[in-house]
Amino acid sequence: MKTVLKVQKINSDAHLWDHEQINELFSSADWHDMACCPWEAQFPYKPNVKFQILHSDNRIYLRYEVEEEFIKAQYICPNENVFEDSCVEFFISLDARQTYYNFEFNVLGTGLISYGGAVKAERRRLDPSTVERVDTYSQVWQVDGGKKWVMILSIPKTILNQEIKTGDTAYANFYKCGDGLPRPHYLSWHNIDSPTPNFHQPAFFGELIFG
């Protein structure tokens, strides 16, 4: 099934520390469910996850909202294994799935970014100083015995080394994982047909159209 998501364009950038500005920024953006659980037979736990995406001339904005049983937040340095924590991810290809960037951030805002093709051993992690150019904002609540958290990412387009303008098409997927949690889980926006958990499969990316 082909999944297409239109990325709304906004006219100005926002500071993540300005809550009023951020709420206004995302007020008109559509919510998208992260409802696919590709390896449900092995990993049946499904947190409630949804996300929004916007872009400006200079940045890509993402907001994730997560409800799950537990939160793990161990890693504090760029390019550590944040996927073992409570983690949200964004993979994007600008060259028809030949190569792609993966942006992975835990609930603390600690990030991991790498670039290359689908062969994991050949991918390279970006310099930590580049990872730290992504602005993050997170907030956590305890709700009915579980956890609810929000993560906002503000990604400079210059990290992608390619101009993205209105009308451009990219290929992407959005993920939630927690390899090191009491109940490991793997959710995606666009479904993945694979026998074992592996998000590094650009053949299953959905389509993004930048408005």
Coordinates of N, CA and C in Angstrom, one line a residue:
M1 N 0.8 -1.2 0.0 CA 0.0 0.0 0.0 C 0.9 1.2 0.0
K2 N 0.6 2.2 -0.9 CA 1.3 3.4 -1.0 C 0.8 4.4 0.0
T3 N 1.7 5.0 0.8 CA 1.3 6.0 1.8 C 2.0 7.3 1.5
V4 N 1.2 8.3 1.4 CA 1.7 9.7 1.0 C 1.3 10.6 2.1
L5 N 2.3 11.4 2.5 CA 2.0 12.4 3.5 C 2.5 13.8 3.0
K6 N 1.6 14.8 3.0 CA 2.0 16.1 2.6 C 2.5 16.9 3.8
V7 N 3.7 17.5 3.6 CA 4.3 18.3 4.7 C 4.0 19.8 4.5
Q8 N 3.2 20.3 5.4 CA 2.8 21.7 5.3 C 4.0 22.6 5.5
K9 N 4.0 23.7 4.7 CA 5.0 24.7 4.9 C 4.6 25.9 5.8
I10 N 5.4 26.4 6.6 CA 5.2 27.5 7.4 C 6.1 28.6 7.0
N11 N 5.7 29.9 7.3 CA 6.5 31.0 6.8 C 7.6 31.5 7.6
S12 N 7.7 31.0 8.9 CA 8.8 31.5 9.8 C 9.2 30.4 10.7
D13 N 10.4 30.6 11.3 CA 10.9 29.6 12.2 C 10.5 29.9 13.6
A14 N 10.5 28.9 14.5 CA 10.1 29.1 15.9 C 11.2 28.7 16.9
H15 N 11.2 29.3 18.0 CA 12.1 28.9 19.1 C 11.4 27.9 20.0
L16 N 12.0 26.8 20.2 CA 11.4 25.7 21.0 C 11.1 26.1 22.4
W17 N 11.8 27.1 23.0 CA 11.6 27.5 24.4 C 10.4 28.4 24.5
D18 N 9.8 28.8 23.4 CA 8.6 29.7 23.5 C 7.4 28.8 23.3
H19 N 6.7 28.4 24.4 CA 5.7 27.4 24.3 C 4.5 27.9 23.5
E20 N 4.2 29.2 23.7 CA 3.0 29.8 22.9 C 3.3 29.7 21.4
Q21 N 4.5 30.1 21.1 CA 4.9 30.0 19.6 C 4.9 28.6 19.1
I22 N 5.3 27.6 19.9 CA 5.3 26.3 19.4 C 3.9 25.8 19.2
N23 N 3.0 26.0 20.2 CA 1.6 25.6 20.1 C 1.0 26.2 18.8
E24 N 1.3 27.5 18.6 CA 0.7 28.1 17.4 C 1.3 27.5 16.1
L25 N 2.6 27.2 16.2 CA 3.3 26.6 15.0 C 2.6 25.3 14.6
F26 N 2.2 24.4 15.5 CA 1.7 23.1 15.2 C 0.1 23.1 15.2
S27 N -0.5 24.2 15.4 CA -1.9 24.2 15.6 C -2.7 23.8 14.3
S28 N -2.1 24.0 13.2 CA -2.8 23.7 11.9 C -2.3 22.4 11.3
A29 N -1.3 21.8 11.9 CA -0.7 20.6 11.3 C -1.5 19.3 11.6
D30 N -1.6 18.5 10.6 CA -2.3 17.2 10.8 C -1.5 16.3 11.7
W31 N -2.3 15.5 12.5 CA -1.7 14.4 13.3 C -1.7 13.1 12.4
H32 N -0.7 12.3 12.6 CA -0.6 11.0 11.9 C -0.3 9.9 12.9
D33 N -1.0 8.9 12.8 CA -0.8 7.8 13.8 C 0.3 6.9 13.4
M34 N 1.1 6.4 14.4 CA 2.1 5.5 14.1 C 1.6 4.1 14.6
A35 N 0.7 3.5 13.7 CA -0.1 2.4 14.1 C 0.4 1.1 13.6
C36 N 1.4 1.0 12.8 CA 1.9 -0.3 12.3 C 2.8 -0.9 13.3
C37 N 2.6 -2.2 13.5 CA 3.4 -3.0 14.4 C 4.0 -4.2 13.7
P38 N 5.0 -4.0 12.8 CA 5.4 -5.0 11.8 C 5.8 -6.4 12.4
W39 N 6.3 -6.4 13.7 CA 6.7 -7.7 14.3 C 5.8 -8.0 15.5
E40 N 4.5 -7.8 15.3 CA 3.6 -7.9 16.4 C 3.6 -9.3 17.1
A41 N 3.9 -10.4 16.3 CA 3.9 -11.7 16.8 C 5.0 -11.9 17.9
Q42 N 6.1 -11.2 17.6 CA 7.2 -11.3 18.6 C 7.2 -10.3 19.6
F43 N 6.8 -9.1 19.2 CA 6.8 -7.9 20.1 C 5.4 -7.2 20.0
P44 N 4.4 -7.8 20.8 CA 3.0 -7.3 20.7 C 2.7 -6.0 21.3
Y45 N 3.6 -5.5 22.2 CA 3.3 -4.3 22.9 C 3.2 -3.1 22.0
K46 N 2.1 -2.3 22.1 CA 2.0 -1.1 21.2 C 1.6 0.1 22.0
P47 N 2.6 1.0 22.3 CA 2.3 2.3 22.9 C 1.5 3.1 21.9
N48 N 0.8 4.1 22.5 CA 0.0 5.0 21.6 C 1.0 6.1 21.2
V49 N 1.1 6.2 19.8 CA 2.1 7.2 19.3 C 1.5 7.9 18.1
K50 N 1.6 9.2 18.1 CA 1.2 10.0 16.9 C 2.2 11.1 16.7
F51 N 2.3 11.7 15.5 CA 3.2 12.7 15.2 C 2.7 13.8 14.2
Q52 N 3.4 14.9 14.2 CA 3.1 16.0 13.3 C 4.4 16.4 12.6
I53 N 4.3 16.9 11.4 CA 5.5 17.3 10.7 C 5.2 18.6 9.9
L54 N 6.1 19.5 9.9 CA 6.1 20.8 9.2 C 7.4 21.1 8.6
H55 N 7.5 22.1 7.7 CA 8.8 22.6 7.3 C 8.7 24.1 7.0
S56 N 9.8 24.7 7.1 CA 10.0 26.1 6.7 C 11.1 26.2 5.7
D57 N 11.5 27.4 5.3 CA 12.6 27.5 4.4 C 13.9 26.8 4.9
N58 N 14.0 26.9 6.3 CA 15.3 26.5 6.9 C 15.3 25.2 7.7
R59 N 14.1 24.8 8.1 CA 14.1 23.7 9.1 C 12.9 22.7 8.9
I60 N 13.1 21.5 9.4 CA 12.0 20.5 9.5 C 11.6 20.4 10.9
Y61 N 10.3 20.5 11.2 CA 9.8 20.4 12.6 C 9.0 19.1 12.8
L62 N 9.3 18.4 13.8 CA 8.5 17.2 14.2 C 8.1 17.3 15.6
R63 N 6.8 16.8 15.8 CA 6.3 16.7 17.2 C 5.8 15.3 17.4
Y64 N 6.3 14.6 18.3 CA 5.8 13.2 18.7 C 5.1 13.3 20.0
E65 N 4.0 12.5 20.1 CA 3.3 12.4 21.4 C 3.2 10.9 21.7
V66 N 3.7 10.5 22.8 CA 3.8 9.1 23.2 C 3.1 8.8 24.5
E67 N 2.4 7.7 24.6 CA 1.9 7.1 25.8 C 2.4 5.7 25.9
E68 N 3.1 5.4 27.0 CA 3.6 4.0 27.2 C 3.7 3.7 28.7
E69 N 4.0 2.4 28.9 CA 4.0 2.0 30.3 C 5.2 2.5 31.1
F70 N 6.4 2.5 30.5 CA 7.6 2.8 31.1 C 8.4 3.8 30.3
I71 N 9.3 4.5 30.9 CA 10.3 5.4 30.2 C 11.7 5.0 30.7
K72 N 12.5 4.8 29.7 CA 14.0 4.6 30.0 C 14.7 5.7 29.3
A73 N 15.7 6.3 30.1 CA 16.4 7.4 29.5 C 17.9 7.3 30.1
Q74 N 18.7 6.5 29.5 CA 20.0 6.2 29.9 C 21.1 7.1 29.2
Y75 N 20.9 7.3 27.9 CA 22.0 7.8 27.1 C 22.0 9.3 27.1
I76 N 23.1 10.0 27.3 CA 23.2 11.4 27.4 C 24.2 12.1 26.4
C77 N 24.9 11.3 25.7 CA 25.9 11.8 24.7 C 25.5 11.5 23.3
P78 N 25.8 12.5 22.4 CA 25.4 12.3 21.0 C 26.0 11.0 20.4
N79 N 25.1 10.3 19.6 CA 25.5 9.1 18.9 C 25.7 7.8 19.8
E80 N 25.2 7.9 21.0 CA 25.1 6.7 21.8 C 23.8 5.9 21.3
N81 N 23.6 4.7 21.9 CA 22.6 3.8 21.4 C 21.2 4.2 22.0
V82 N 20.7 5.4 21.6 CA 19.5 5.9 22.1 C 18.3 5.0 21.8
F83 N 18.4 4.2 20.8 CA 17.3 3.3 20.4 C 17.0 2.3 21.5
E84 N 17.9 2.1 22.5 CA 17.7 1.2 23.6 C 16.8 1.9 24.7
D85 N 16.7 3.3 24.6 CA 15.9 4.0 25.5 C 14.5 4.2 24.9
S86 N 13.6 5.0 25.6 CA 12.4 5.4 25.0 C 12.7 6.4 23.8
C87 N 12.4 6.0 22.6 CA 13.1 6.7 21.5 C 12.1 6.8 20.3
V88 N 12.2 8.0 19.7 CA 11.4 8.3 18.4 C 12.4 8.5 17.3
E89 N 12.0 8.2 16.1 CA 13.0 8.2 15.0 C 12.3 8.7 13.7
F90 N 13.1 9.3 12.8 CA 12.7 9.8 11.5 C 13.8 9.5 10.5
F91 N 13.5 8.7 9.5 CA 14.4 8.3 8.5 C 13.9 9.0 7.2
I92 N 14.8 9.7 6.4 CA 14.4 10.4 5.2 C 15.5 10.2 4.1
S93 N 15.0 9.9 2.9 CA 15.8 9.8 1.7 C 15.4 10.9 0.7
L94 N 16.4 11.6 0.2 CA 16.2 12.6 -0.8 C 16.6 12.2 -2.2
D95 N 17.1 10.9 -2.3 CA 17.5 10.5 -3.6 C 16.9 9.1 -4.0
A96 N 15.5 9.1 -3.9 CA 14.7 7.9 -4.3 C 15.2 6.7 -3.6
R97 N 15.5 6.8 -2.3 CA 15.7 5.6 -1.4 C 17.1 5.0 -1.6
Q98 N 18.0 5.7 -2.3 CA 19.4 5.2 -2.5 C 20.2 5.3 -1.2
T99 N 20.1 6.5 -0.6 CA 20.7 6.8 0.7 C 19.7 7.5 1.5
Y100 N 20.0 7.6 2.8 CA 19.0 8.2 3.7 C 19.7 8.6 5.0
Y101 N 19.1 9.6 5.7 CA 19.5 10.0 7.0 C 18.6 9.3 8.1
N102 N 19.1 8.9 9.2 CA 18.3 8.5 10.3 C 18.5 9.4 11.5
F103 N 17.4 10.0 12.0 CA 17.4 10.8 13.1 C 16.7 10.1 14.3
E104 N 17.5 9.8 15.3 CA 16.9 9.0 16.5 C 17.2 9.8 17.8
F105 N 16.1 10.0 18.5 CA 16.2 10.8 19.7 C 15.5 10.2 20.9
N106 N 16.1 10.1 22.0 CA 15.5 9.5 23.2 C 14.7 10.6 23.9
V107 N 14.0 10.3 25.0 CA 13.1 11.2 25.7 C 13.9 12.4 26.3
L108 N 15.2 12.2 26.5 CA 16.0 13.3 27.0 C 16.4 14.3 26.0
G109 N 16.2 14.0 24.7 CA 16.7 14.8 23.6 C 18.1 14.5 23.1
T110 N 18.6 13.4 23.6 CA 19.9 12.9 23.1 C 19.7 12.3 21.8
G111 N 20.6 12.6 20.8 CA 20.4 12.2 19.4 C 21.5 11.3 18.9
L112 N 21.1 10.6 17.9 CA 21.9 9.8 17.0 C 21.5 10.1 15.6
I113 N 22.5 10.4 14.7 CA 22.2 10.7 13.3 C 23.3 9.9 12.5
S114 N 22.8 9.2 11.5 CA 23.8 8.6 10.6 C 23.3 8.7 9.2
Y115 N 24.2 8.4 8.2 CA 23.9 8.6 6.8 C 24.5 7.4 6.0
G116 N 23.8 7.0 4.9 CA 24.4 6.0 4.0 C 23.3 5.2 3.4
G117 N 23.6 4.0 2.9 CA 22.7 3.1 2.3 C 22.1 2.2 3.3
A118 N 21.4 1.2 2.9 CA 20.7 0.3 3.8 C 21.6 -0.7 4.5
V119 N 22.8 -0.9 4.0 CA 23.7 -1.8 4.7 C 24.3 -1.1 6.0
K120 N 23.9 -1.6 7.1 CA 24.2 -0.9 8.4 C 25.7 -0.7 8.6
A121 N 26.5 -1.7 8.2 CA 27.9 -1.7 8.4 C 28.6 -0.6 7.6
E122 N 27.9 -0.1 6.6 CA 28.5 0.9 5.7 C 28.0 2.3 6.0
R123 N 27.1 2.4 7.0 CA 26.6 3.8 7.3 C 27.6 4.5 8.2
R124 N 27.6 5.8 8.2 CA 28.5 6.5 9.1 C 27.7 7.5 10.0
R125 N 28.1 7.6 11.2 CA 27.4 8.5 12.1 C 28.0 9.9 11.9
L126 N 27.1 10.9 12.0 CA 27.6 12.2 11.8 C 28.4 12.7 13.0
D127 N 29.1 13.8 12.8 CA 29.9 14.3 13.9 C 29.0 14.8 15.0
P128 N 29.4 14.5 16.3 CA 28.5 14.9 17.4 C 28.1 16.4 17.4
S129 N 29.0 17.3 16.9 CA 28.6 18.7 16.8 C 27.5 18.9 15.8
T130 N 27.3 18.1 14.8 CA 26.2 18.2 13.9 C 24.9 17.7 14.5
V131 N 25.0 16.6 15.3 CA 23.9 16.0 16.0 C 23.3 17.1 16.9
E132 N 24.2 17.8 17.6 CA 23.7 18.8 18.5 C 23.2 20.1 17.9
R133 N 23.2 20.2 16.6 CA 22.6 21.3 15.9 C 21.0 21.1 15.8
V134 N 20.6 19.9 16.1 CA 19.1 19.7 16.2 C 18.6 20.2 17.5
D135 N 17.7 21.1 17.5 CA 17.1 21.6 18.7 C 16.0 20.7 19.2
T136 N 15.9 20.4 20.5 CA 14.9 19.5 21.0 C 14.2 20.1 22.2
Y137 N 13.0 19.7 22.4 CA 12.2 20.0 23.6 C 11.4 18.8 24.0
S138 N 11.4 18.4 25.2 CA 10.6 17.3 25.7 C 9.9 17.6 27.0
Q139 N 8.9 16.9 27.2 CA 8.1 17.0 28.4 C 7.5 15.7 28.8
V140 N 7.4 15.4 30.1 CA 6.9 14.0 30.5 C 5.9 14.2 31.6
W141 N 4.8 13.4 31.5 CA 3.8 13.4 32.5 C 3.6 11.9 33.0
Q142 N 3.1 11.8 34.2 CA 2.6 10.5 34.6 C 1.1 10.5 34.6
V143 N 0.5 9.6 33.8 CA -1.0 9.6 33.6 C -1.5 8.2 33.8
D144 N -2.4 8.0 34.8 CA -3.1 6.8 35.1 C -2.1 5.6 35.3
G145 N -1.0 5.9 35.9 CA 0.0 4.9 36.2 C 1.0 4.6 35.0
G146 N 0.8 5.3 33.9 CA 1.7 5.1 32.8 C 2.4 6.5 32.5
K147 N 3.1 6.5 31.4 CA 3.8 7.8 31.1 C 3.3 8.3 29.8
K148 N 3.3 9.6 29.7 CA 3.0 10.3 28.5 C 4.1 11.4 28.3
W149 N 4.7 11.4 27.1 CA 5.7 12.4 26.8 C 5.6 12.9 25.4
V150 N 6.1 14.1 25.3 CA 6.2 14.8 24.0 C 7.6 15.1 23.6
M151 N 8.0 14.9 22.4 CA 9.3 15.3 21.9 C 9.1 16.2 20.6
I152 N 9.7 17.4 20.6 CA 9.7 18.2 19.5 C 11.1 18.4 19.0
L153 N 11.3 18.2 17.7 CA 12.6 18.3 17.0 C 12.6 19.4 16.0
S154 N 13.6 20.2 16.0 CA 13.8 21.3 15.0 C 15.1 21.0 14.3
I155 N 15.0 20.4 13.0 CA 16.1 19.9 12.3 C 16.5 20.9 11.2
P156 N 17.7 21.5 11.3 CA 18.2 22.4 10.2 C 18.3 21.6 8.9
K157 N 17.7 22.2 7.8 CA 17.8 21.5 6.5 C 19.2 21.4 6.0
T158 N 20.1 22.2 6.5 CA 21.5 22.2 6.1 C 22.2 20.9 6.5
I159 N 21.7 20.2 7.5 CA 22.3 18.9 7.9 C 22.1 17.9 6.7
L160 N 21.0 18.0 5.9 CA 20.7 17.1 4.9 C 21.6 17.4 3.6
N161 N 22.3 18.5 3.6 CA 23.2 18.8 2.4 C 22.4 18.8 1.1
Q162 N 21.2 19.2 1.1 CA 20.4 19.3 -0.1 C 19.2 20.2 0.1
E163 N 19.0 21.1 -0.8 CA 17.9 22.0 -0.7 C 16.5 21.3 -0.8
I164 N 15.6 21.6 0.1 CA 14.3 21.1 0.0 C 13.3 22.2 -0.2
K165 N 12.6 22.2 -1.2 CA 11.7 23.3 -1.5 C 10.3 22.8 -1.8
T166 N 9.3 23.7 -1.9 CA 7.9 23.4 -2.2 C 7.8 22.6 -3.5
G167 N 7.1 21.5 -3.4 CA 6.9 20.6 -4.5 C 7.8 19.4 -4.6
D168 N 8.9 19.4 -3.8 CA 9.9 18.3 -3.8 C 9.2 17.1 -3.1
T169 N 9.7 15.9 -3.5 CA 9.3 14.7 -3.0 C 10.5 14.0 -2.3
A170 N 10.2 13.4 -1.1 CA 11.2 12.6 -0.4 C 10.5 11.3 0.0
Y171 N 11.3 10.4 0.5 CA 10.8 9.1 1.0 C 11.2 9.0 2.5
A172 N 10.3 8.5 3.3 CA 10.6 8.6 4.8 C 9.8 7.5 5.5
N173 N 10.2 7.3 6.7 CA 9.4 6.6 7.7 C 9.6 7.2 9.1
F174 N 8.7 6.9 10.0 CA 8.7 7.4 11.3 C 8.5 6.2 12.3
Y175 N 9.3 6.3 13.4 CA 9.3 5.1 14.2 C 9.2 5.4 15.7
K176 N 8.8 4.4 16.5 CA 9.0 4.5 17.9 C 9.5 3.1 18.4
C177 N 10.5 3.1 19.2 CA 11.1 1.9 19.7 C 11.6 2.0 21.1
G178 N 12.0 0.9 21.6 CA 12.5 0.9 23.0 C 13.2 -0.5 23.2
D179 N 14.3 -0.7 22.6 CA 14.9 -2.0 22.6 C 15.3 -2.5 24.0
G180 N 15.6 -1.5 24.9 CA 16.0 -1.9 26.3 C 15.0 -1.8 27.3
L181 N 13.7 -1.6 26.9 CA 12.6 -1.4 27.9 C 12.1 -2.8 28.4
P182 N 11.3 -2.8 29.5 CA 10.8 -4.1 30.0 C 10.0 -4.9 28.9
R183 N 9.3 -4.1 28.1 CA 8.6 -4.7 26.9 C 9.1 -4.0 25.6
P184 N 10.1 -4.6 25.0 CA 10.6 -4.0 23.8 C 9.5 -3.9 22.7
H185 N 9.6 -2.8 21.9 CA 8.5 -2.6 20.9 C 9.1 -1.9 19.7
Y186 N 8.4 -2.0 18.6 CA 8.9 -1.5 17.3 C 7.6 -1.1 16.5
L187 N 7.4 0.2 16.5 CA 6.2 0.8 15.7 C 6.7 1.6 14.5
S188 N 5.9 1.7 13.5 CA 6.2 2.5 12.3 C 5.0 3.2 11.8
W189 N 5.2 4.2 11.0 CA 4.1 4.9 10.3 C 3.7 4.1 9.1
H190 N 4.7 3.7 8.3 CA 4.5 3.0 7.0 C 5.0 1.5 7.4
N191 N 4.2 0.6 7.0 CA 4.4 -0.8 7.4 C 5.7 -1.4 6.7
I192 N 6.3 -2.4 7.4 CA 7.5 -3.0 6.9 C 7.3 -4.5 6.9
D193 N 7.6 -5.1 5.7 CA 7.4 -6.5 5.5 C 8.8 -7.2 5.7
S194 N 9.1 -7.7 6.9 CA 10.4 -8.2 7.1 C 10.3 -9.2 8.3
P195 N 11.0 -10.3 8.3 CA 10.9 -11.3 9.4 C 11.3 -10.9 10.7
T196 N 12.3 -10.0 10.8 CA 12.9 -9.6 12.1 C 13.0 -8.1 12.2
P197 N 13.0 -7.5 13.4 CA 13.0 -6.0 13.5 C 14.2 -5.4 12.8
N198 N 13.9 -4.5 11.9 CA 15.0 -3.7 11.2 C 14.3 -2.5 10.6
F199 N 14.6 -1.3 11.1 CA 14.0 -0.1 10.5 C 14.8 0.4 9.3
H200 N 16.0 -0.2 9.1 CA 16.8 0.3 8.0 C 16.4 -0.4 6.7
Q201 N 15.2 -0.1 6.2 CA 14.7 -0.7 5.0 C 14.0 0.4 4.2
P202 N 14.8 1.1 3.4 CA 14.2 2.2 2.6 C 13.1 1.8 1.6
A203 N 13.2 0.5 1.2 CA 12.2 0.0 0.3 C 10.7 0.2 0.8
F204 N 10.6 0.3 2.1 CA 9.3 0.4 2.8 C 9.0 1.8 3.3
F205 N 9.8 2.8 2.8 CA 9.5 4.2 3.2 C 8.3 4.7 2.4
G206 N 7.5 5.5 3.1 CA 6.4 6.2 2.4 C 6.9 7.4 1.8
E207 N 6.0 8.1 1.1 CA 6.3 9.3 0.3 C 5.9 10.6 1.1
L208 N 6.8 11.5 1.1 CA 6.6 12.9 1.6 C 6.5 13.8 0.4
I209 N 5.6 14.7 0.4 CA 5.5 15.8 -0.6 C 5.5 17.1 0.2
F210 N 6.5 17.9 0.0 CA 6.7 19.2 0.7 C 5.9 20.3 0.0
G211 N 5.0 20.8 0.8 CA 4.0 21.8 0.4 C 4.7 23.2 0.3

